[in-house]
Coordinates of C-alpha atoms and ligand atoms in Angstrom, one line a residue:
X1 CA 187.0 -26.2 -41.3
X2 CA 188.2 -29.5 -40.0
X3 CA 185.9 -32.4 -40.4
X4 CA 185.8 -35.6 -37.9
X5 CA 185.2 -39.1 -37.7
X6 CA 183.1 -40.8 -34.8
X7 CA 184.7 -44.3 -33.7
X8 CA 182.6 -46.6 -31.3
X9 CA 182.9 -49.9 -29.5
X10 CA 180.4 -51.1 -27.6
X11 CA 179.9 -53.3 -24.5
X12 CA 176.7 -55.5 -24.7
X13 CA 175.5 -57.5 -21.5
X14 CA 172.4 -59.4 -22.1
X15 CA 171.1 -61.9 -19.7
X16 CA 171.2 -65.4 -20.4
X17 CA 168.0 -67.2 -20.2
X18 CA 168.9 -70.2 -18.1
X19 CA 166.2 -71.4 -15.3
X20 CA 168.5 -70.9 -12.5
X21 CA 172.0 -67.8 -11.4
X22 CA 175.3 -68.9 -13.1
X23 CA 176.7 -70.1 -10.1
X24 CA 174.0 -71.0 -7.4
X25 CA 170.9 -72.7 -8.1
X26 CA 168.8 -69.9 -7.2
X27 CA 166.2 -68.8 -10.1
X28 CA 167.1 -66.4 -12.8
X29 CA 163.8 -64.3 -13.1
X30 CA 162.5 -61.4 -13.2
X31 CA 160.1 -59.6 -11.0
X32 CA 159.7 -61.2 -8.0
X33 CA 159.9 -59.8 -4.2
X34 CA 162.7 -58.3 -3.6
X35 CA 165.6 -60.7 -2.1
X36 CA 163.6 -63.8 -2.4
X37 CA 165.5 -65.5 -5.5
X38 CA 168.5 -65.0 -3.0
X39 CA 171.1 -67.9 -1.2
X40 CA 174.2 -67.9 0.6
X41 CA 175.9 -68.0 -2.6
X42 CA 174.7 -65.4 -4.7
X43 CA 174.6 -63.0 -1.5
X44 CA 178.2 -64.1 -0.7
X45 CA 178.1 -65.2 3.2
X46 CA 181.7 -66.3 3.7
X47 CA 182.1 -69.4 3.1
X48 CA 180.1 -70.2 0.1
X49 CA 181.1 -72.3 -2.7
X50 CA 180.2 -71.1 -6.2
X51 CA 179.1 -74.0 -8.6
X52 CA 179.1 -73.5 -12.2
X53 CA 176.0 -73.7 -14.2
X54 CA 176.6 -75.9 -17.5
X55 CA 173.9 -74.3 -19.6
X56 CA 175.1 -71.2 -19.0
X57 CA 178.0 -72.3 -21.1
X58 CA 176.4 -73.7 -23.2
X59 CA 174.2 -70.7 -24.1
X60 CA 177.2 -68.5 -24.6
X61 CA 179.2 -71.1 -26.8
X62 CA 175.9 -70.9 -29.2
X63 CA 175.3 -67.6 -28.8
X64 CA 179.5 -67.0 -30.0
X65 CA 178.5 -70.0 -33.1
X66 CA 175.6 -67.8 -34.5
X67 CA 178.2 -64.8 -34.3
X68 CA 181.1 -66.9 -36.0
X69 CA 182.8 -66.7 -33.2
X70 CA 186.0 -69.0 -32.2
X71 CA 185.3 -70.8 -29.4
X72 CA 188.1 -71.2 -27.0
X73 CA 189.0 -75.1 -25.0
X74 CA 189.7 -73.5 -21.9
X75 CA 188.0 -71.1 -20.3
X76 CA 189.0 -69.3 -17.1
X77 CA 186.8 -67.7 -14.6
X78 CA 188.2 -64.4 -12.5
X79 CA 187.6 -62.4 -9.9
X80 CA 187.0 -58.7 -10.6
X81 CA 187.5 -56.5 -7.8
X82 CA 185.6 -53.4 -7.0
X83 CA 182.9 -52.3 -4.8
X84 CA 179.7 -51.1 -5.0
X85 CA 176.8 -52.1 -2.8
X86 CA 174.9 -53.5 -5.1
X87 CA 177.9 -56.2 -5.1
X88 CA 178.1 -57.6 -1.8
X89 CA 181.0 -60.3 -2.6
X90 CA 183.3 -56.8 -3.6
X91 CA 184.6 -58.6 -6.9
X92 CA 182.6 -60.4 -10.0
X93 CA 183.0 -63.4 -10.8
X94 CA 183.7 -62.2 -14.8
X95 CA 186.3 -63.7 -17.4
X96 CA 189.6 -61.5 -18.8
X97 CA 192.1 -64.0 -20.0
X98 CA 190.4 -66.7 -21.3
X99 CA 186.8 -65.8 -22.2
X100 CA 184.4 -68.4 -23.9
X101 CA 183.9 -67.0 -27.1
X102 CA 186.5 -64.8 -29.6
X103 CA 186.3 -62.9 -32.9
X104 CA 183.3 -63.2 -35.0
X105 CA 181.1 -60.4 -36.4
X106 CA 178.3 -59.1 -37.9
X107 CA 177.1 -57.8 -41.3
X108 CA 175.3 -54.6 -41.5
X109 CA 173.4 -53.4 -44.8
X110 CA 176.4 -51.1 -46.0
X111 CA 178.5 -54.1 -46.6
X112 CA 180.7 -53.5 -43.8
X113 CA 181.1 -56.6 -41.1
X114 CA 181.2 -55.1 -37.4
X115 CA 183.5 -57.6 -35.8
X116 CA 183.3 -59.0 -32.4
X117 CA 186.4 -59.3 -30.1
X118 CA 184.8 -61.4 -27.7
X119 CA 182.1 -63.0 -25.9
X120 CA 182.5 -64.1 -22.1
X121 CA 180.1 -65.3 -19.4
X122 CA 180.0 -63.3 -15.8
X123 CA 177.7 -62.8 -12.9
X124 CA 175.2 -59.7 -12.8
X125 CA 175.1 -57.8 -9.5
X126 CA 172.0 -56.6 -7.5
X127 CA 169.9 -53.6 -8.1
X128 CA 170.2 -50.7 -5.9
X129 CA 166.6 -48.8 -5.4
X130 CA 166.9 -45.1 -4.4
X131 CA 163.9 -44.5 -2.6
X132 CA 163.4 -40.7 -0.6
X133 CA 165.6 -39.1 1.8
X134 CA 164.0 -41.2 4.9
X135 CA 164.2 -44.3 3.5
X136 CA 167.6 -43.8 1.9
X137 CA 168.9 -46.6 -0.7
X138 CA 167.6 -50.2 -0.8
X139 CA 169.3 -53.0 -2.8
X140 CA 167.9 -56.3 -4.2
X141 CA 170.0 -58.9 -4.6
X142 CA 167.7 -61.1 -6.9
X143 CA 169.6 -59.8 -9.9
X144 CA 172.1 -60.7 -8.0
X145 CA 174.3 -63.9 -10.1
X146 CA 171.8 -64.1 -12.8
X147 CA 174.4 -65.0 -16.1
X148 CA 175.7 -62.5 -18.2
X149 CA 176.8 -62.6 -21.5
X150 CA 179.1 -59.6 -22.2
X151 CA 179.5 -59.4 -25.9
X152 CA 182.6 -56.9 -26.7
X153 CA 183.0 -55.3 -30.3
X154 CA 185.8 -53.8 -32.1
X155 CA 185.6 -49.8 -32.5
X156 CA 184.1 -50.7 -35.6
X157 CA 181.1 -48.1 -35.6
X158 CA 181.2 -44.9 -37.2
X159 CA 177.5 -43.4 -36.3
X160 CA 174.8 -44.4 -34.2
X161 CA 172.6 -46.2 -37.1
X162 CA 175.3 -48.8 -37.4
X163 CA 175.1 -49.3 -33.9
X164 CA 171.3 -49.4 -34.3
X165 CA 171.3 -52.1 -36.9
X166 CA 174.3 -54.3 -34.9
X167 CA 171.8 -53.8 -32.0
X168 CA 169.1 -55.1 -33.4
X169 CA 170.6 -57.6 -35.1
X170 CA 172.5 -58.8 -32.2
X171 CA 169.3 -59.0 -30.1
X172 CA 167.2 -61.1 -33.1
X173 CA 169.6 -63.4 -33.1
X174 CA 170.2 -64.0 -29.6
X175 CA 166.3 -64.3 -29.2
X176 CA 165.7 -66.3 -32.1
X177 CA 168.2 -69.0 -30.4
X178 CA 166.5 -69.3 -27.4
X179 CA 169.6 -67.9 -25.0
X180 CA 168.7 -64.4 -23.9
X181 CA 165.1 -62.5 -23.9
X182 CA 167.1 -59.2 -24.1
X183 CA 163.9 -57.5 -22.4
X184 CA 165.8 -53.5 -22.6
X185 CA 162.8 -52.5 -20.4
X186 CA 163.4 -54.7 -18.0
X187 CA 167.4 -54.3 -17.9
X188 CA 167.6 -57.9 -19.6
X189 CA 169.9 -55.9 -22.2
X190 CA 172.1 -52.8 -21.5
X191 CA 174.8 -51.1 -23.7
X192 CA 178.0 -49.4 -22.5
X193 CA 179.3 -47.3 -25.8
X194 CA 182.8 -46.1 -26.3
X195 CA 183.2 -42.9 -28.3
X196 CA 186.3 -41.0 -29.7
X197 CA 186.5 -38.9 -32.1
X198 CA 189.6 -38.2 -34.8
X199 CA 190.2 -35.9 -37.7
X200 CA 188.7 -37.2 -41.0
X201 CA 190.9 -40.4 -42.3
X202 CA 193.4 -40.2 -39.5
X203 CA 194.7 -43.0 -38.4
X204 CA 195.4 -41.9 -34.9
X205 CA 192.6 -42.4 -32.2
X206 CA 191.4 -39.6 -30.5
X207 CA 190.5 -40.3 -26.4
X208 CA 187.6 -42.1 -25.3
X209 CA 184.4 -41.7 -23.0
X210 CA 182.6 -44.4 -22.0
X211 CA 178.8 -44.0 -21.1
X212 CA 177.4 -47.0 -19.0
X213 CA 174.0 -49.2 -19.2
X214 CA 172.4 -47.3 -21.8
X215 CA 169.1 -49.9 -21.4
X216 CA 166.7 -48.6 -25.3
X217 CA 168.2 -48.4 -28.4
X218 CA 166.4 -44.6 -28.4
X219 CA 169.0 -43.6 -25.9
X220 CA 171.9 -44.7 -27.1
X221 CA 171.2 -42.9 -30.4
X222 CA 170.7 -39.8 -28.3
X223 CA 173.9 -40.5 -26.2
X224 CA 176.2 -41.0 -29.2
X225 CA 174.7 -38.3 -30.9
X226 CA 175.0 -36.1 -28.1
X227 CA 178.7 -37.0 -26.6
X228 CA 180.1 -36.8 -30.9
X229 CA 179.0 -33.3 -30.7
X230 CA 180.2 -32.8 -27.1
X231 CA 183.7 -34.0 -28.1
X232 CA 184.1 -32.0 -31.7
X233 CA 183.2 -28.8 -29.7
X234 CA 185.8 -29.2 -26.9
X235 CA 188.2 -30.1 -29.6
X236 CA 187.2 -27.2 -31.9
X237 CA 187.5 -25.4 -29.1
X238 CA 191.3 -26.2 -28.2
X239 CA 190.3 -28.9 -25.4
X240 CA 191.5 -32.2 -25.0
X241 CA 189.3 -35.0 -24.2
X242 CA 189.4 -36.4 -21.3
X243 CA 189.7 -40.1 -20.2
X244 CA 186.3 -41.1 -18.4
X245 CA 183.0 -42.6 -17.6
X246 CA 180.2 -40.8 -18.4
X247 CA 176.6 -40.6 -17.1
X248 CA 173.7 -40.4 -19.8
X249 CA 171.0 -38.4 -18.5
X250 CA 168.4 -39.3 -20.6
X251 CA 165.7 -36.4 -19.0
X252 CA 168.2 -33.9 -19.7
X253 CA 169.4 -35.5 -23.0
X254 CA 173.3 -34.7 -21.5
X255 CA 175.7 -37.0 -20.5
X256 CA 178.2 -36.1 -17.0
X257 CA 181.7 -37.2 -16.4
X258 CA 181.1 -40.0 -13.1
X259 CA 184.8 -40.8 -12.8
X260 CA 187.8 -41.2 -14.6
X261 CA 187.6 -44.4 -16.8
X262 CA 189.8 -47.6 -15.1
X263 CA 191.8 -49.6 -17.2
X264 CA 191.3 -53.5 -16.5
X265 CA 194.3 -53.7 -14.4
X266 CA 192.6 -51.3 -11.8
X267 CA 190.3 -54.1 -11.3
X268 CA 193.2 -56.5 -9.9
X269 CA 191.8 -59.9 -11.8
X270 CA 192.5 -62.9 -10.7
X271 CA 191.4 -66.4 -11.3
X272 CA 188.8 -67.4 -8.9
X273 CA 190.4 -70.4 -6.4
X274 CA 186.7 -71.5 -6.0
X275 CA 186.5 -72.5 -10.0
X276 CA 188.0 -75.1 -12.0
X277 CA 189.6 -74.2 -15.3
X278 CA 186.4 -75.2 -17.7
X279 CA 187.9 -77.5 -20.8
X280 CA 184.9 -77.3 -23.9
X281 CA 185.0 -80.2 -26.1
X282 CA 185.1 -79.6 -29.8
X283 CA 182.6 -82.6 -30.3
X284 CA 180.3 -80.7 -27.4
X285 CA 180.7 -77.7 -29.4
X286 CA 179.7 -79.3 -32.6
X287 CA 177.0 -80.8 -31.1
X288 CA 175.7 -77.4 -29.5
X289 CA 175.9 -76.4 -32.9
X290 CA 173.1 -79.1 -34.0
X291 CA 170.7 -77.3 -31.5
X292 CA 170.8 -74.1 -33.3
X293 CA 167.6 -73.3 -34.5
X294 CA 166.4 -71.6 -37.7
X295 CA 167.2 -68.0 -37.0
X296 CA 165.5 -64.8 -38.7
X297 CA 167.7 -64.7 -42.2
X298 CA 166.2 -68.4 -42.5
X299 CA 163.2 -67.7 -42.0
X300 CA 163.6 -65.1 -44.5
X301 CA 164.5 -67.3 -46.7
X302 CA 162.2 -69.9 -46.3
X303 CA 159.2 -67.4 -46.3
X304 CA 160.3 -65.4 -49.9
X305 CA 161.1 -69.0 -51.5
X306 CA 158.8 -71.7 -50.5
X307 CA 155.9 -69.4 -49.9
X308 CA 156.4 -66.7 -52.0
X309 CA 156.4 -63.7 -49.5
X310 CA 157.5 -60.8 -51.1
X311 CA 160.9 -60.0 -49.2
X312 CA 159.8 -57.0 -47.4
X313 CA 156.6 -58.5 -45.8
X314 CA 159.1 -61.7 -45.3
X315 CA 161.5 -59.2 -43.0
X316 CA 158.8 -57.4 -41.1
X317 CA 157.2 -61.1 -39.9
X318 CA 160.1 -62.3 -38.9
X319 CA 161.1 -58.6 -37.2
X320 CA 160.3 -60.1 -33.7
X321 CA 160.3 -64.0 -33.2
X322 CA 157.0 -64.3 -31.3
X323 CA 155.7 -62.1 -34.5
X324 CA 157.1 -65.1 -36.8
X325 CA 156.2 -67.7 -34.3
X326 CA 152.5 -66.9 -34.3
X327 CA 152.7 -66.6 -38.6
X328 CA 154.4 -70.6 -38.3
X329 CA 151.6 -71.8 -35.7
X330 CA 148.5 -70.0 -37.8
X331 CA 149.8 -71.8 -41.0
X332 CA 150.3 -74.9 -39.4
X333 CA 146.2 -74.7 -39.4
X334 CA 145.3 -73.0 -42.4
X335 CA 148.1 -73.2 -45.2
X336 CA 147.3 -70.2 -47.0
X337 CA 150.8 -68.0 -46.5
X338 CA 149.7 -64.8 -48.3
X339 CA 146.4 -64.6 -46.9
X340 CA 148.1 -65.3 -42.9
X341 CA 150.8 -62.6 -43.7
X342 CA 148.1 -60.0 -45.2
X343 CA 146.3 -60.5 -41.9
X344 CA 149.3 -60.2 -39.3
X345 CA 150.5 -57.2 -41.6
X346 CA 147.8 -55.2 -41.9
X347 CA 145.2 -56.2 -38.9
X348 CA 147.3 -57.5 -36.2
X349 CA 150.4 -55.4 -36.1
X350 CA 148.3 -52.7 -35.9
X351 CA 146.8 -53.6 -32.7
X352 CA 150.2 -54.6 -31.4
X353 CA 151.5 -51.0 -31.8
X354 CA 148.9 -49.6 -29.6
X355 CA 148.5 -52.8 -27.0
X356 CA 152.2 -54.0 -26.9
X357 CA 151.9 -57.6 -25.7
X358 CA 154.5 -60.8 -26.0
X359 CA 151.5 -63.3 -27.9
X360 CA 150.0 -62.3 -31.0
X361 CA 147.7 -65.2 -29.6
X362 CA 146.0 -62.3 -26.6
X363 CA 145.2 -60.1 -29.6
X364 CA 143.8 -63.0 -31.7
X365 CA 143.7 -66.6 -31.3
X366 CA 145.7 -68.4 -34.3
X367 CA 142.1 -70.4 -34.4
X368 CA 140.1 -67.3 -34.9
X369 CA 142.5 -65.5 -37.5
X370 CA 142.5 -68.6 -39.3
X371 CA 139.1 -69.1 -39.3
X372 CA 138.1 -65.8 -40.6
X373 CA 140.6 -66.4 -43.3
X374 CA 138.5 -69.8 -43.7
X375 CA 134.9 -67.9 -44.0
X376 CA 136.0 -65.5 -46.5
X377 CA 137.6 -68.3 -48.4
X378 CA 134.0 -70.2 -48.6
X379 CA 132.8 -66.8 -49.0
X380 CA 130.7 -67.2 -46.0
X381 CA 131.3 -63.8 -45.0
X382 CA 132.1 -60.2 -46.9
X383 CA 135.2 -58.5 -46.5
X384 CA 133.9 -55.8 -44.8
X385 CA 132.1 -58.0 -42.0
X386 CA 135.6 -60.0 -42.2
X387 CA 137.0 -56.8 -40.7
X388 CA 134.2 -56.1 -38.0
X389 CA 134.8 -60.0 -36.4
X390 CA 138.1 -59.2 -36.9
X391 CA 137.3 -56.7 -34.3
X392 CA 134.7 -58.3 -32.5
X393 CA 137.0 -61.4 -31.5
X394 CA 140.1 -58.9 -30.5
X395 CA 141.0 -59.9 -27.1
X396 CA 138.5 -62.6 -26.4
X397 CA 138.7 -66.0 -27.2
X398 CA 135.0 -66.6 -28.4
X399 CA 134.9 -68.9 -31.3
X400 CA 134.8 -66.1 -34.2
X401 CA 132.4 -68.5 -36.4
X402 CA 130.4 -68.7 -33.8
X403 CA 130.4 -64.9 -33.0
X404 CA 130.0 -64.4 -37.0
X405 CA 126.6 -66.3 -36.7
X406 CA 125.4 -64.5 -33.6
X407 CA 125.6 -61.1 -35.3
X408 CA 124.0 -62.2 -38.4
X409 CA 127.4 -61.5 -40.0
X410 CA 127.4 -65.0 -42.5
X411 CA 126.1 -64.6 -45.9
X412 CA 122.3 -66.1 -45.9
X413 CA 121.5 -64.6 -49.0
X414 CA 119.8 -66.8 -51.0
X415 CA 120.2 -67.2 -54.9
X416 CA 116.6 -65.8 -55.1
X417 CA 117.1 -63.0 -53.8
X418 CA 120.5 -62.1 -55.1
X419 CA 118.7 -62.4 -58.7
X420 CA 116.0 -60.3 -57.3
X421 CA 119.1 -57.6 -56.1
X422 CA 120.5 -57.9 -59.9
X423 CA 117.3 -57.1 -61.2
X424 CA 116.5 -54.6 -59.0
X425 CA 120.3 -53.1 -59.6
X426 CA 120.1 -53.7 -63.8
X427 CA 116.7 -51.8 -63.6
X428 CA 117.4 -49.1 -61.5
X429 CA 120.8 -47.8 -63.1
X430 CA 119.7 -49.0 -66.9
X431 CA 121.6 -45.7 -68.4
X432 CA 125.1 -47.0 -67.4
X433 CA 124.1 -49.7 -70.5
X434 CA 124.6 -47.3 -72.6
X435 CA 128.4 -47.9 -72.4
X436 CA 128.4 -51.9 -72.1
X437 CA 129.7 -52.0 -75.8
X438 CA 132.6 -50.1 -75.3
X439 CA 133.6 -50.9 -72.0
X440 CA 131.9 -54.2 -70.7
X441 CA 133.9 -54.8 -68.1
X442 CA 133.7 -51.5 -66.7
X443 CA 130.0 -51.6 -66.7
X444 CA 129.9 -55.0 -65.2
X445 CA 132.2 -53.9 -62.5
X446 CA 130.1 -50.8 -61.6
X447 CA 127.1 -53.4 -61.4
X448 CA 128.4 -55.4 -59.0
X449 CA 129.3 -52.9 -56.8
X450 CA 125.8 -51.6 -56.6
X451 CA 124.7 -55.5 -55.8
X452 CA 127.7 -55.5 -52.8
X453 CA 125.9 -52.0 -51.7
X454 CA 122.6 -53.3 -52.1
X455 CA 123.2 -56.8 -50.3
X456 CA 125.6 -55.0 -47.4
X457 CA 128.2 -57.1 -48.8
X458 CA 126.5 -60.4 -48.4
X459 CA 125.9 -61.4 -51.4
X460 CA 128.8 -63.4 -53.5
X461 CA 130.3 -61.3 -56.2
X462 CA 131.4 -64.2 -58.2
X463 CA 127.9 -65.3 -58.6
X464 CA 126.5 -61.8 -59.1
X465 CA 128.9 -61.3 -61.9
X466 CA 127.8 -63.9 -63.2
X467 CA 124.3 -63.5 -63.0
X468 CA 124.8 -59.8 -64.2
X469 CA 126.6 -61.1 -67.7
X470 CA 123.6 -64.0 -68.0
X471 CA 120.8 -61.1 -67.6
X472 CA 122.6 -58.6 -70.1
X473 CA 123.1 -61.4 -72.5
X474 CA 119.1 -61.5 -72.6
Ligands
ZN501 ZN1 171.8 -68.0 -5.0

């Protein structure tokens, strides 16, 4: 039985987030009525002019410096030709010679580094919208010249978990540096995988397929795991593979050949007439560099050494940067680390998984977390009412003290009647005594759990324990 190897490159675009398209001055967002966000540029009436935008440069060269990435001191832009409605200038502005960014890589947990060929800037086209039979097609330009980063690996993947990790690490990085949202839902990240497969340690590459704009990391496990299997059958089966682009159905979990697949010299690149040659300093570079800010391993880092976060709790808070974001600006009022974390682990997350949102701040205010932190601290409140103002103040921004006093949830009891609750408790279960010289602790324990039950968690354990020992003592 002959055994195979899967071997995949992939083709990540991911918009960059720059206020306004790469080469008009139109905005880049995302949403709005349809051919609104549109000029005579970035809808290509002849005649138009296209005008670099700097930061979208910019973005790229730092996105290619978290990478490791070479950056190149020239950088051509070219003209892709094709059409397709949804492109109304019939070529992309892209790069092929001369992109911004080369080599690089990243680690993945096995040890192995998944090395980047490349990283160049080019235009996004519009978005065609199949409506019914009447209506026909419609096409919106506004994605239309919104910048693209397309970021190019080696055939360095050998299942779709790897490609899962170098996806998600890809897309924390590029968040946690502030140049692409990489919203999949909202196209702001799409995949194109390349997939051969070989006989076990051959050195000779078997043909590739190529499926397009795979736009969740859920179906681009399903694709490669559906097109490895689709390939070792034909090939078990005496077929040869053939050269092409693939559809992904993801309803009917197949993929379809579209066309055969073009080589780049189909695509008759040239470089654009309309742009200059763009020279990057190494001294720009280096100071892009400086801007850099402290991506997720740091805050890793940071959060297992200065404030003692076990490293698991450490990875999952910094998991998503608005996630980590929200743990910084809640400790920035309340320095208590452990206690934040606990919180945001157990309470918060779990509301985020049913109400996805982009603010930890809409499910609760970092002033109302902190503040029930604050309460139980003082012991002003139990735990257990901790966890129903928790509630009470999800999704609202009422001040959570003030909520806490309104439903009588802040500990009033006073000292007299937590000694009468000890007496009452001491009296009441008086055969548990019996074992005090043996196990003390265990006995005092059980005690003060009766007071908690007794007092509906408002009275202070500390103090009942306290009194507990004092009246035993007696
Ligand atoms: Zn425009």
């Amino acid at each position: 039985m002959k055994e195979f190897d899967i071997v995949i490159g992939l083709e990540v675009h991911a918009e960059v987030n720059t206020n306004s398209k790469v080469f008009c001055s139109c905005k880049n967002s995302f949403g709005a009525e349809p051919n609104t966000n549109c000029c005579p540029v970035c809808i290509a009436l002849p005649g138009a002019l296209p005008v670099l935008n700097k930061k979208a440069v910019e973005y790229t060269i730092k996105a290619g410096l978290c990478f490791g990435c070479q950056i190149n001191d020239l950088a051509v832009f070219e003209r892709k030709n094709y059409f397709y409605p949804d492109l109304s200038k019939a070529y992309q502005i892209s790069q092929l010679v001369k992109p911004i960014c080369l080599g690089g890589g990243i680690k993945l947990e096995n040890g192995k580094v998944a090395r980047l060929n490349r990283i160049h800037l080019e235009e996004d086209a519009g978005k065609l919208i199949h409506k019914n039979q009447t209506i026909g097609t419609l096409v919106d330009y506004n994605r239309g010249g919104i910048p693209l980063m397309e970021i190019v690996t080696e055939p360095d993947f050998s299942s779709s978990a790897e490609v899962l990790e170098f996806l998600e690490k890809l897309r924390r990085t590029l968040i946690y540096a502030g140049v692409a949202n990489c919203k999949m839902e909202q196209g702001g990240m799409r995949c194109d995988v390349n997939l051969s497969v070989k006989e076990k340690g051959s050195n000779i590459l078997g043909t590739r397929t190529e499926m397009k704009n795979l736009n969740s990391f859920k179906m681009v496990k399903r694709a490669i795991e559906y097109e490895s299997n689709r390939q070792i059958e034909e090939i078990k089966a005496g077929n040869k593979i053939v050269q092409q682009t693939r559809k992904w159905d993801d309803n009917k979990g197949k993929s379809f050949a579209m066309r055969s697949k073009e080589n780049s010299n189909d695509y008759r690149y040239f470089p654009d007439p309309d742009l200059l040659t763009v020279e990057i300093e190494k001294n720009d570079v280096e100071n892009i560099r400086k801007t850099i800010p402290a991506l997720a391993q740091d805050r890793i880092k940071i959060y297992t050494e200065k404030f003692g976060l076990p490293e698991y709790d450490a990875k999952i808070l910094t998991n998503e940067k608005f996630v980590s974001d929200y743990f910084e600006n809640c400790l920035a009022i309340k320095n208590e680390p452990k206690q934040i974390s606990n919180w945001i682990m157990t309470d918060v997350l779990k509301v985020l998984k049913e109400k996805p949102c982009e603010d930890l701040n809409e499910i609760i205010t970092k002033e109302n977390l902190t503040t029930i932190i604050e309460l139980l601290e003082t012991k002003q409140i139990s735990r257990p009412n901790s966890k129903a103002l928790f509630e009470l103040v999800c999704f609202d921004t009422k001040n959570a003290k003030q909520v806490a006093k309104e439903n009588g949830m802040l500990n009033t009891f006073s000292d007299k009647e937590l000694e009468n609750v000890v007496q009452k408790v001491l009296k009441e279960f008086d055969s548990a005594m019996s074992d005090y010289e043996k196990t003390p602790e265990k006995v005092v324990k059980f005690f003060i759990g009766k007071v908690m039950q007794l007092s509906k968690g408002l009275a202070n354990p500390q103090i009942a324990e306290r009194l507990i020992i004092e009246k035993i003592n007696k």
